[in-house]
Amino acid sequence: MNGWEQNVSAAGPRAGETSSDPLLQPFRLKGLMLRNRIVSTSHASMLDEGGLPLERYQRYHEEKARGGLAMTMAGGSAMTSPDSSWGGGQLALSSDRIVPHLQSLSQRIHRHGAAVMCQVSHLGRRATAYAGNWLAPVAPSRVREARNRNFPKEMDAADIDRIIKDYASAARRCLDGGLDGIETVTGGHLIGQFLSRRTNKRSDAFGGSLENRARFGLMVHEAIRRAVGNDFTVGIRFVIDEAVDDGSDFDECLAFARLFEREGHIDFFNCIFGRMDTDLSLAEQNMPGMFTKSAPFLSLVGEFKRQTRLPVIHAAAIRDVATARHAIRENLVDLVGMTRAHIADPDIVNKVMRGEEDRIRPCVGASYCLYKKVQCIHNPASGHETMVSHIIERAETPKRVVVVGGGPGGMEAARVAAERGHKVTLLEAGARLGGQVLIAASAYDRKDLIGIVDWRVDELARLGVAVRLNTYADAELVLAGKPDAVIVATGGIPDMEWLDGAEHCDSVWDLLTGAVPAKDDVLIYDETGRQVAISCALHLARLGRAVSLAIADDTLAIETPYPDRVSFRKLASELSIRVVGDLRLVKAARQGNGIAAMFRHELTGAETEMTAAQLIVERGTVPMEDTYQELRVRSANNGITDIALMTGARAREDHGTQAAGSFVLHRIGDAVASRDIYSSIYEAYRICSQL
């Protein structure tokens, strides 16, 4: 028995108890007895350090194991070979130096009763020649990938032999590292490039017929099995349909699957759909984001499972427990991957077991976890486990805390302060909590963002936070509560006053809230590159308005995660929104019944005039800081938030010298500067977890 199996009941029913919940049923995957049906699948967290899974990488995965899932899978696109680099952010399985770090990772995961696997893969043509080891990518044929843009070398016999050996060595390092198994990848990775007619144009024994195209993948798995033995669990992250005319359809993928089953070297399929060779295919198929419905490929995966015999895992936009439970109950999958849902809340399984399913922090599909490093738009601890904890400690001395402003930052500040055991009052000028998120969620494509608000509304009620709506908080009202700490989260208002002729313009807020009606011919100016302006443009275009969008950048929605960026571009094209780049708005003036907007080209300086019935301007927000400035001179810290407190250089704020009756003052979010939802929530968490 492995060490982790001794702890397998750590998040399972207590001795003598059984659960009827399909998600909580154990499952045997080859030699592994998994404690439930929920897993987190492999993904590139970008938390490695030089290709090694050091402390922050391990802590990130450990938190999910602590939260009760059955298995976490590390190493998205982990490199088997030196010529399988995309330039950083991958585990390097091509050297023995990784083994002790895998041993540390596996010990930490097993300690909490979970299993851990790693993805083992060669990128093939998806690798880059211009970073990492600066080696030419290799592929079955010299077919360039549109997304990666590198021209690969066509593999010869020496390349094939070398990489097969590399796969086996990488798998052996995972075994030596104490992991419970591995998975390879078809899809857009090297094995899949051999399988697909789109990328395999060979006429030798590795090309042409279905059996020939499968030959490389079969040889890889035979070599892996020889290297790791029969007891080690080995699977494939397997594309069940390439969803393109010149690729492998469902029937051909099924035929490939049966070949792999027949050879007997694999133990499970981790099913995925579509391609990953463009940003759009990634956003709509391989890793579906905000613009894709929940669990879009689940029924097809169920059909694949019915026609094969090995266990099936699947993860694609399965964001909530109800959908996951349906997938298991209806026997569509054996193990359900809730990968991004665990970035939002690594404690999912524990909450289900405690009967607190309604307290699970929802994944809102914002794709923020694909923006830079792995992080959730409204869970500030994910990906930052070495700096902040998922567990909020109770304060030694309860304090009176007043939070001014009920947007996402203010709500988070109130929530965290209340979790610390403080007596919290939240003052909000509006009739509802939510701030700018309410405006953002009014746009059709971003409606799920309301989960950020709804979850916090429920948490504030549970924690007994006194919420006062329709209350404008000036300094006297704030101080009437005799606070020990005040958090100003008043946000900002649309930045318009800089513009000559601003009185002729409307803001995105005006249009999305319905405060100002949309005219038939609309020109929107965007200087931020965020979701705000393009969301408004799509909203108006769907209402039948003629919409033009002038942007200061060279690319639409440049300050968004790549799945959003490409999807915004697609929708703008489908809705005939005219987009003109590299223009900076310098003046607006009334012209007859419309507005004339003067722009200056960012590169040439040439001036251009555009006219429309209505001009909408988006340039971020200006901080609403009146209350903060009134309070600042009366606070113990002059309203200064120590940078050391924010960066983790100092563990806890010292109130020892605070005079009786005085208070500390902090401001957060857009009350400081125009930023995004994550920034305000992360700021609130860092400050209030130290109060």
XYZ file of C-alpha atoms in Angstrom:
691
model
C 0.000 0.000 0.000
C 1.324 3.448 -0.938
C 1.666 6.022 1.814
C -1.080 8.131 0.369
C -3.545 5.213 0.363
C -3.316 5.120 4.140
C -4.863 8.598 4.156
C -7.386 7.962 1.405
C -10.340 8.457 3.752
C -9.153 11.889 4.869
C -11.886 13.586 2.846
C -14.217 10.605 2.538
C -17.178 9.464 4.635
C -16.342 8.642 8.239
C -15.964 5.052 9.291
C -19.303 3.289 9.148
C -20.841 6.000 6.992
C -21.695 5.899 3.321
C -22.668 8.643 0.938
C -25.218 8.413 -1.854
C -23.667 11.355 -3.676
C -22.239 10.058 -6.996
C -19.345 12.509 -6.697
C -18.220 11.026 -3.395
C -18.067 7.396 -4.523
C -14.556 5.886 -4.635
C -13.153 4.688 -7.948
C -10.368 2.279 -8.791
C -8.136 3.515 -11.614
C -5.844 0.589 -12.340
C -4.045 0.152 -8.996
C -5.178 3.472 -7.549
C -8.146 3.617 -5.214
C -9.327 7.201 -5.585
C -11.428 8.552 -2.737
C -14.015 10.290 -4.937
C -14.726 11.203 -8.566
C -13.405 14.779 -8.718
C -9.995 15.587 -10.182
C -8.025 18.575 -11.382
C -6.464 17.982 -14.799
C -3.028 19.009 -16.041
C -2.488 22.657 -16.897
C 0.444 25.026 -17.200
C 0.198 27.046 -14.004
C 3.329 29.092 -14.858
C 4.354 28.683 -11.226
C 7.474 26.636 -11.949
C 10.939 28.056 -11.414
C 13.272 27.177 -14.243
C 11.164 24.154 -15.112
C 11.151 22.836 -11.543
C 8.105 22.448 -9.238
C 9.435 24.306 -6.221
C 7.582 25.704 -3.205
C 4.908 27.849 -4.848
C 4.153 25.135 -7.425
C 3.819 22.515 -4.724
C 1.728 24.686 -2.424
C -0.707 25.418 -5.247
C -1.343 21.702 -5.838
C -1.249 20.839 -2.154
C -4.133 23.198 -1.451
C -6.360 21.236 -3.816
C -5.355 17.978 -2.145
C -6.158 19.515 1.232
C -9.532 20.503 -0.186
C -10.526 16.889 -0.716
C -10.306 16.078 -4.415
C -9.300 12.597 -5.525
C -6.351 13.504 -7.735
C -4.472 16.532 -8.952
C -2.557 16.378 -12.220
C 0.541 18.536 -12.580
C 2.726 19.539 -15.483
C 0.593 20.800 -18.358
C 2.787 20.295 -21.476
C 5.683 19.094 -19.300
C 8.723 18.653 -21.555
C 10.036 15.211 -22.430
C 12.829 16.680 -24.553
C 14.955 19.842 -24.824
C 13.297 20.699 -28.165
C 9.802 20.727 -26.637
C 9.865 24.216 -25.125
C 7.472 27.073 -25.772
C 9.815 29.400 -23.896
C 8.928 28.952 -20.221
C 6.210 27.850 -17.830
C 6.646 24.092 -18.343
C 8.008 21.426 -16.064
C 11.249 20.032 -17.501
C 11.063 16.234 -17.363
C 14.106 15.948 -19.629
C 16.584 15.869 -16.722
C 17.010 13.925 -13.477
C 17.263 17.204 -11.578
C 13.453 17.285 -11.351
C 13.152 13.974 -9.472
C 13.701 15.198 -5.884
C 11.195 18.006 -6.433
C 8.616 15.547 -7.748
C 9.273 13.455 -4.639
C 8.543 16.456 -2.454
C 5.393 17.252 -4.443
C 4.079 13.693 -4.261
C 4.732 13.446 -0.527
C 2.772 16.647 0.100
C -0.177 15.498 -2.013
C -0.228 11.988 -0.546
C -0.185 13.405 2.971
C -3.687 14.743 2.327
C -5.040 11.478 0.898
C -5.002 12.473 -2.784
C -3.197 11.024 -5.783
C -0.959 12.998 -8.136
C -0.080 12.477 -11.775
C 1.846 14.480 -14.349
C 1.345 15.175 -18.028
C 4.287 13.980 -20.134
C 4.474 15.363 -23.633
C 6.444 16.627 -26.595
C 5.025 19.736 -28.228
C 6.240 18.897 -31.720
C 5.470 21.819 -34.001
C 3.988 23.751 -31.066
C 7.480 24.324 -29.637
C 9.422 27.496 -30.369
C 12.789 27.977 -32.045
C 13.231 31.411 -30.483
C 13.363 30.775 -26.732
C 14.213 28.053 -24.246
C 17.009 26.010 -25.798
C 16.699 27.715 -29.209
C 16.273 24.409 -31.015
C 14.246 23.936 -34.156
C 10.828 22.387 -33.526
C 10.279 18.939 -34.981
C 7.088 17.418 -36.343
C 5.864 14.522 -38.500
C 5.784 16.872 -41.507
C 6.857 20.406 -42.293
C 3.436 21.907 -41.547
C 3.471 25.209 -39.668
C 1.066 25.854 -36.792
C -0.817 29.143 -37.153
C -0.703 29.924 -33.436
C 2.920 28.989 -32.767
C 4.143 30.335 -36.146
C 7.344 28.251 -36.241
C 8.283 26.077 -39.215
C 9.193 22.613 -37.924
C 11.796 20.196 -39.178
C 10.330 16.967 -40.558
C 11.385 14.209 -38.185
C 13.776 11.554 -39.427
C 14.388 8.104 -37.956
C 16.931 9.454 -35.456
C 14.439 12.060 -34.181
C 11.749 9.428 -33.787
C 14.019 7.061 -31.870
C 15.358 9.849 -29.646
C 11.965 11.235 -28.693
C 10.456 7.821 -27.989
C 13.323 7.222 -25.560
C 12.758 10.690 -24.070
C 9.102 9.876 -23.397
C 10.122 6.698 -21.591
C 12.801 8.493 -19.546
C 10.391 11.265 -18.574
C 7.803 8.718 -17.446
C 10.437 6.908 -15.409
C 11.373 10.181 -13.672
C 7.731 10.573 -12.671
C 7.739 7.061 -11.233
C 10.997 7.747 -9.380
C 9.442 10.994 -8.138
C 6.749 9.036 -6.311
C 3.896 10.074 -8.606
C 0.946 7.755 -9.117
C 0.827 7.929 -12.880
C 1.202 9.992 -16.021
C -0.741 10.970 -19.101
C 0.506 11.744 -22.586
C -1.336 14.050 -25.004
C -2.667 13.655 -28.523
C -4.404 16.855 -29.635
C -2.047 19.422 -31.054
C 0.991 17.792 -29.423
C 3.404 15.474 -31.190
C 1.498 12.188 -30.846
C -1.625 13.925 -32.130
C 0.332 15.502 -34.972
C 1.205 11.988 -36.150
C -2.426 10.879 -35.823
C -3.976 13.733 -37.791
C -4.040 13.946 -41.588
C -3.823 17.734 -41.211
C -0.293 17.524 -39.886
C 0.963 14.134 -41.042
C 1.825 14.123 -44.750
C 4.371 11.299 -44.530
C 4.562 8.434 -47.019
C 6.673 6.086 -44.876
C 5.641 3.643 -42.141
C 4.458 6.575 -39.962
C 2.057 8.119 -42.478
C -0.891 7.358 -44.709
C -3.135 4.685 -43.213
C -4.763 4.938 -39.821
C -2.501 2.215 -38.460
C 0.624 3.938 -39.765
C -0.352 7.295 -38.273
C -0.938 5.592 -34.927
C 2.436 3.842 -35.039
C 4.447 6.598 -33.316
C 1.990 6.942 -30.434
C 1.815 3.176 -29.963
C 5.622 2.948 -29.907
C 5.774 5.766 -27.349
C 3.399 3.964 -25.008
C 5.133 0.631 -25.461
C 8.428 2.292 -24.470
C 6.789 4.005 -21.502
C 5.309 0.754 -20.270
C 8.704 -0.969 -20.478
C 10.235 1.895 -18.484
C 7.654 2.083 -15.685
C 6.333 -1.470 -15.435
C 2.777 -2.760 -15.380
C 1.675 -1.302 -12.041
C 2.177 2.372 -12.894
C -0.921 4.147 -14.249
C -0.557 5.534 -17.786
C -3.230 7.342 -19.775
C -3.734 9.644 -22.747
C -5.282 13.066 -22.919
C -7.144 12.106 -26.059
C -8.917 14.171 -28.710
C -12.249 12.555 -29.615
C -12.978 14.815 -32.619
C -10.752 17.423 -34.292
C -13.865 19.268 -35.517
C -12.362 20.287 -38.856
C -12.916 18.920 -42.372
C -9.348 17.773 -43.027
C -8.835 16.332 -39.545
C -9.926 13.240 -37.645
C -13.656 13.060 -36.978
C -15.300 11.206 -34.096
C -15.328 7.848 -35.909
C -11.642 8.022 -36.802
C -10.686 9.110 -33.292
C -12.707 6.186 -31.957
C -10.777 3.851 -34.267
C -7.505 5.269 -32.910
C -8.758 4.757 -29.358
C -9.511 1.108 -30.040
C -5.986 0.626 -31.409
C -4.522 2.000 -28.190
C -6.860 -0.173 -26.128
C -5.926 -3.259 -28.155
C -2.194 -2.736 -27.597
C -2.835 -2.728 -23.838
C -0.300 -0.135 -22.707
C -2.729 2.539 -21.450
C -5.179 2.621 -18.554
C -7.490 5.587 -19.188
C -8.603 8.240 -21.664
C -8.755 11.881 -20.617
C -11.104 13.138 -23.332
C -10.819 16.537 -24.981
C -12.426 18.008 -28.065
C -11.207 19.990 -31.053
C -7.889 21.624 -31.793
C -5.409 23.965 -30.145
C -3.542 25.348 -33.153
C -5.250 28.774 -33.069
C -6.351 31.071 -30.272
C -9.959 30.613 -31.390
C -9.855 26.805 -31.320
C -8.312 26.954 -27.844
C -10.982 29.374 -26.641
C -13.951 27.532 -28.133
C -12.866 23.897 -28.075
C -9.805 22.809 -26.154
C -10.176 25.137 -23.157
C -13.631 26.715 -23.545
C -14.001 30.056 -21.816
C -16.480 32.830 -21.133
C -18.177 32.697 -24.526
C -18.876 28.947 -24.429
C -21.786 27.244 -22.714
C -21.237 25.001 -19.716
C -19.868 21.497 -20.396
C -20.247 21.775 -24.195
C -18.756 18.365 -25.070
C -20.101 16.219 -22.265
C -22.668 14.317 -24.324
C -20.104 13.426 -27.019
C -17.683 12.242 -24.349
C -20.492 10.058 -22.999
C -20.899 8.508 -26.447
C -17.137 7.874 -26.613
C -17.269 6.169 -23.222
C -20.121 3.919 -24.365
C -18.031 2.708 -27.302
C -14.756 2.125 -25.457
C -13.800 0.055 -22.419
C -11.169 2.043 -20.491
C -12.080 4.575 -17.773
C -12.804 8.097 -19.018
C -11.880 11.458 -17.504
C -13.215 14.716 -18.919
C -12.767 18.379 -18.100
C -14.071 21.235 -20.253
C -16.056 24.105 -18.718
C -17.496 21.873 -15.980
C -17.723 24.744 -13.544
C -20.304 23.653 -10.973
C -21.000 20.665 -8.785
C -24.466 20.050 -10.248
C -23.037 19.522 -13.739
C -20.243 17.343 -12.372
C -22.728 15.229 -10.433
C -24.879 14.807 -13.557
C -21.820 13.624 -15.523
C -21.086 10.882 -12.982
C -24.701 9.915 -12.268
C -25.476 9.439 -15.970
C -22.251 7.452 -16.480
C -20.951 9.938 -19.038
C -17.525 9.879 -17.380
C -15.794 7.977 -14.599
C -13.847 10.930 -13.211
C -14.845 14.539 -13.704
C -12.270 17.278 -14.069
C -13.098 20.567 -12.352
C -9.788 22.261 -12.970
C -10.668 25.933 -13.222
C -13.390 25.448 -10.621
C -10.638 24.394 -8.198
C -8.665 27.520 -8.982
C -11.769 29.426 -7.869
C -12.252 27.219 -4.809
C -9.821 24.401 -3.941
C -12.104 23.344 -1.067
C -14.946 22.102 -3.294
C -15.049 18.500 -2.103
C -14.762 19.373 1.575
C -17.669 21.789 1.237
C -19.792 19.168 -0.512
C -19.051 16.714 2.292
C -19.890 19.264 4.970
C -23.223 20.036 3.328
C -21.961 23.489 2.342
C -22.325 23.171 -1.412
C -23.984 26.590 -1.550
C -20.795 28.106 -0.096
C -18.539 27.001 -2.957
C -16.945 30.032 -4.572
C -18.200 29.787 -8.173
C -16.058 29.708 -11.279
C -17.549 32.520 -13.363
C -15.758 31.552 -16.584
C -13.857 34.837 -16.836
C -10.678 33.162 -18.197
C -8.601 35.283 -15.818
C -6.710 32.113 -14.907
C -5.354 32.166 -18.473
C -4.287 35.806 -18.351
C -0.793 35.601 -16.864
C -0.012 33.114 -14.127
C -2.710 30.859 -12.767
C -5.017 33.003 -10.660
C -8.758 33.394 -10.223
C -10.554 36.672 -10.859
C -12.124 36.450 -7.406
C -9.974 34.092 -5.352
C -6.867 36.099 -4.444
C -5.087 33.175 -2.776
C -4.927 30.832 -5.785
C -1.448 30.914 -7.263
C -0.258 33.066 -4.352
C -0.167 30.384 -1.666
C 3.350 31.346 -0.550
C 2.173 34.923 0.110
C -1.413 34.629 1.316
C -3.384 31.763 2.781
C -6.682 30.277 1.636
C -7.501 29.976 5.342
C -8.276 33.253 7.122
C -7.027 33.227 10.699
C -9.076 34.686 13.533
C -7.672 37.873 15.016
C -6.508 37.878 18.636
C -8.414 41.090 19.358
C -11.736 41.867 17.638
C -11.982 45.345 16.155
C -14.657 47.577 14.741
C -14.179 47.861 10.983
C -16.079 50.158 8.633
C -15.934 49.543 4.902
C -17.035 52.356 2.606
C -18.204 51.073 -0.754
C -19.902 47.826 -1.753
C -18.186 46.932 -5.012
C -16.137 43.727 -5.318
C -13.221 45.174 -3.331
C -15.404 46.535 -0.560
C -17.379 43.310 -0.301
C -14.163 41.292 -0.109
C -12.759 43.618 2.540
C -15.898 43.214 4.635
C -15.911 39.433 4.154
C -12.278 38.933 5.137
C -12.498 41.294 8.116
C -15.592 39.448 9.344
C -13.856 36.073 8.906
C -11.106 37.488 11.143
C -13.749 37.944 13.828
C -14.095 41.711 13.557
C -17.392 43.578 13.859
C -17.928 44.924 10.354
C -20.228 47.566 8.920
C -20.440 48.065 5.154
C -21.781 51.379 3.829
C -22.903 51.490 0.195
C -24.326 54.537 -1.578
C -26.299 52.481 -4.100
C -29.386 50.350 -3.772
C -27.449 47.102 -4.432
C -24.073 45.647 -3.654
C -21.778 44.925 -6.591
C -20.460 48.237 -7.893
C -19.011 48.087 -11.400
C -19.561 44.321 -11.602
C -23.296 45.016 -11.883
C -22.580 47.104 -14.969
C -20.187 44.541 -16.450
C -22.656 41.683 -15.883
C -25.391 43.591 -17.713
C -23.502 42.853 -20.941
C -24.747 39.533 -22.344
C -21.332 37.891 -22.748
C -20.259 38.713 -19.187
C -23.470 37.913 -17.312
C -21.854 35.114 -15.273
C -19.673 37.690 -13.523
C -22.638 38.290 -11.237
C -21.484 35.179 -9.368
C -18.685 37.311 -7.914
C -21.329 39.485 -6.271
C -23.904 36.854 -5.357
C -21.383 34.659 -3.536
C -20.181 37.581 -1.437
C -23.706 38.768 -0.656
C -24.421 35.338 0.803
C -21.128 35.232 2.695
C -21.691 38.674 4.218
C -25.123 37.582 5.420
C -23.690 34.383 6.899
C -20.959 36.327 8.694
C -23.369 38.872 10.134
C -21.901 41.934 8.415
C -24.120 44.984 8.907
C -24.848 46.189 5.352
C -26.367 49.645 4.950
C -27.511 50.415 1.405
C -28.548 53.795 -0.017
C -26.097 55.364 2.416
C -23.623 57.993 1.308
C -20.778 57.797 3.797
C -19.071 61.062 4.623
C -16.376 61.293 7.283
C -18.784 62.053 10.122
C -20.986 59.055 9.399
C -17.958 56.777 9.217
C -16.523 58.056 12.481
C -19.845 57.774 14.239
C -19.248 54.038 14.337
C -16.045 54.572 16.361
C -14.015 52.338 14.055
C -10.599 50.876 14.731
C -10.054 50.477 10.992
C -11.652 52.026 7.907
C -11.381 50.609 4.392
C -12.333 53.032 1.633
C -13.466 51.144 -1.467
C -15.476 53.879 -3.148
C -14.270 52.995 -6.639
C -14.215 55.556 -9.394
C -16.329 57.315 -11.985
C -15.810 57.347 -15.766
C -12.823 59.466 -16.774
C -14.282 62.083 -19.138
C -13.105 65.528 -18.044
C -9.787 65.329 -19.908
C -11.578 65.602 -23.249
C -12.311 68.851 -25.015
C -16.019 68.458 -25.744
C -16.739 65.846 -23.066
C -20.170 67.381 -22.547
C -21.197 65.962 -25.925
C -20.195 62.402 -25.001
C -21.643 59.515 -23.021
C -19.854 56.830 -21.003
C -20.122 53.072 -21.343
C -21.811 53.089 -17.935
C -24.527 55.375 -19.299
C -25.363 52.919 -22.052
C -25.078 49.606 -20.182
C -27.162 50.847 -17.246
C -29.811 52.314 -19.541
C -29.325 55.787 -18.095
C -28.884 57.081 -21.658
C -30.682 55.569 -24.665
C -28.599 54.291 -27.565
C -28.948 56.074 -30.886
C -28.932 54.312 -34.230
C -25.387 55.297 -35.238
C -22.811 54.932 -32.452
C -19.077 55.580 -32.293
C -17.215 54.148 -29.282
C -13.722 55.237 -28.321
C -11.602 52.852 -26.212
C -8.291 53.845 -24.654
C -8.014 50.929 -22.217
C -7.994 47.717 -24.250
C -10.144 46.092 -21.549
C -13.480 44.281 -21.860
C -15.587 47.357 -21.128
C -15.803 49.122 -24.475
C -16.036 46.023 -26.668
C -18.749 44.576 -24.385
C -20.740 47.774 -24.875
C -20.156 47.640 -28.635
C -21.435 44.057 -28.827
C -24.428 44.947 -26.666
C -25.426 47.826 -28.949
C -24.801 45.866 -32.144
C -27.121 43.128 -30.912
C -29.773 45.805 -30.401
C -29.470 46.603 -34.091
C -27.377 49.756 -33.797
C -24.662 50.581 -36.321
C -21.458 50.537 -34.252
C -17.922 51.729 -34.972
C -15.100 51.265 -32.499
C -11.974 53.432 -32.507
C -9.161 52.090 -30.332
C -5.884 53.593 -29.189
C -4.149 50.205 -29.451
C -3.225 48.221 -32.537
C -5.286 45.204 -31.425
C -8.821 44.949 -30.108
C -9.192 44.086 -26.380
C -5.426 43.849 -25.952
C -5.642 43.964 -22.148
C -7.701 40.772 -21.852
C -6.912 37.029 -21.659
C -6.254 35.587 -25.100
C -9.491 33.505 -25.172
C -11.513 36.688 -24.603
C -9.441 38.688 -27.058
C -9.949 36.330 -29.983
C -13.620 35.777 -29.136
C -14.249 39.524 -28.985
C -12.626 39.855 -32.415
C -14.801 37.084 -33.819
C -18.009 38.558 -32.418
C -17.124 42.054 -33.614
C -16.677 40.665 -37.112
C -19.908 38.643 -37.000
C -21.862 41.702 -35.862
C -20.243 43.980 -38.487
C -18.650 46.298 -35.934
C -16.128 48.502 -37.687
C -12.848 48.596 -35.729
C -10.178 51.226 -36.451
C -6.886 51.048 -34.547
C -4.031 53.377 -33.564
C -6.304 56.375 -33.026
C -6.300 58.703 -30.018
C -9.319 60.920 -29.407
C -8.378 64.586 -28.998
C -11.637 66.511 -29.384
C -15.405 66.149 -29.723
C -17.826 68.756 -31.049
C -21.475 69.029 -31.964
C -22.080 68.809 -35.718
C -25.713 69.174 -36.729
C -27.666 66.368 -35.076
C -24.525 64.354 -34.423
C -21.029 64.445 -32.983
C -17.760 65.004 -34.817
C -14.793 63.255 -33.188
C -11.254 64.338 -34.023
C -8.585 61.636 -33.756
C -4.803 61.719 -34.045
C -3.067 58.663 -35.476
C -0.702 57.172 -32.903
C 2.029 56.442 -35.443
C 1.821 59.183 -38.057
C 0.236 62.016 -36.107
C -2.240 62.576 -38.946
C -5.648 63.859 -37.865
C -8.853 62.104 -38.855
C -12.471 63.063 -38.260
C -15.229 60.535 -37.675
C -18.888 61.408 -37.157
C -21.779 59.594 -35.523
C -25.085 60.339 -33.869
C -23.566 59.370 -30.503
C -20.006 59.261 -29.125
C -19.234 56.923 -26.207
C -15.910 57.277 -24.415
C -14.070 54.662 -22.320
C -10.847 55.727 -20.617
C -11.053 53.952 -17.275
C -12.103 55.670 -14.079
C -11.079 58.550 -11.847
C -10.862 57.665 -8.123
C -13.735 58.820 -5.934
C -11.615 59.909 -2.991
C -13.519 62.658 -1.175
C -14.326 60.510 1.848
C -10.791 59.148 1.971
C -9.287 62.641 1.917
C -11.662 63.796 4.672
C -10.661 60.867 6.854
C -6.967 60.885 6.085
C -5.859 63.707 8.367
C -7.820 62.175 11.253
C -6.375 58.678 10.896
C -3.517 57.180 12.866
C -1.532 56.300 9.737
C -2.416 59.347 7.605
C -4.149 56.941 5.219
C -0.822 55.425 4.143
C -0.785 51.710 3.401
C 2.701 50.355 3.983
C 4.022 48.657 0.840
C 5.668 46.028 3.061
C 2.193 45.037 4.261
C 1.072 44.503 0.659
C 4.082 42.541 -0.529
C 4.382 40.146 2.381
C 7.644 41.710 3.592
C 5.977 42.298 6.960
C 3.709 39.652 8.422
C 1.077 41.646 10.272
C 0.109 45.278 10.756
C 1.226 46.619 14.134
C -1.481 48.516 15.982
C 0.445 48.615 19.223
C 1.132 52.341 19.062
C -2.388 53.257 17.941
C -3.878 55.817 20.323
C -7.221 55.138 21.935
C -10.050 56.379 19.748
C -7.902 56.591 16.623
C -8.240 54.413 13.547
C -6.116 53.128 10.683
C -7.227 54.020 7.170
C -6.661 52.175 3.901
C -8.086 52.648 0.449
C -8.276 49.918 -2.175
C -9.249 49.139 -5.742
C -10.347 51.867 -8.126
C -10.421 54.322 -5.234
C -6.628 54.217 -5.687
C -6.342 53.894 -9.472
C -8.333 52.454 -12.366
C -7.661 48.702 -12.480
C -9.664 45.466 -12.655
C -11.812 43.222 -10.466
C -8.941 40.979 -9.447
C -6.746 43.873 -8.351
C -9.377 45.258 -6.004
C -10.183 41.875 -4.469
C -6.529 40.916 -4.062
C -5.801 44.271 -2.433
C -8.731 43.882 -0.049
C -7.638 40.381 0.918
C -4.034 41.334 1.590
C -4.924 44.281 3.799
C -7.867 42.850 5.692
C -6.268 39.485 6.409
C -3.665 41.504 8.335
C -6.092 43.645 10.367
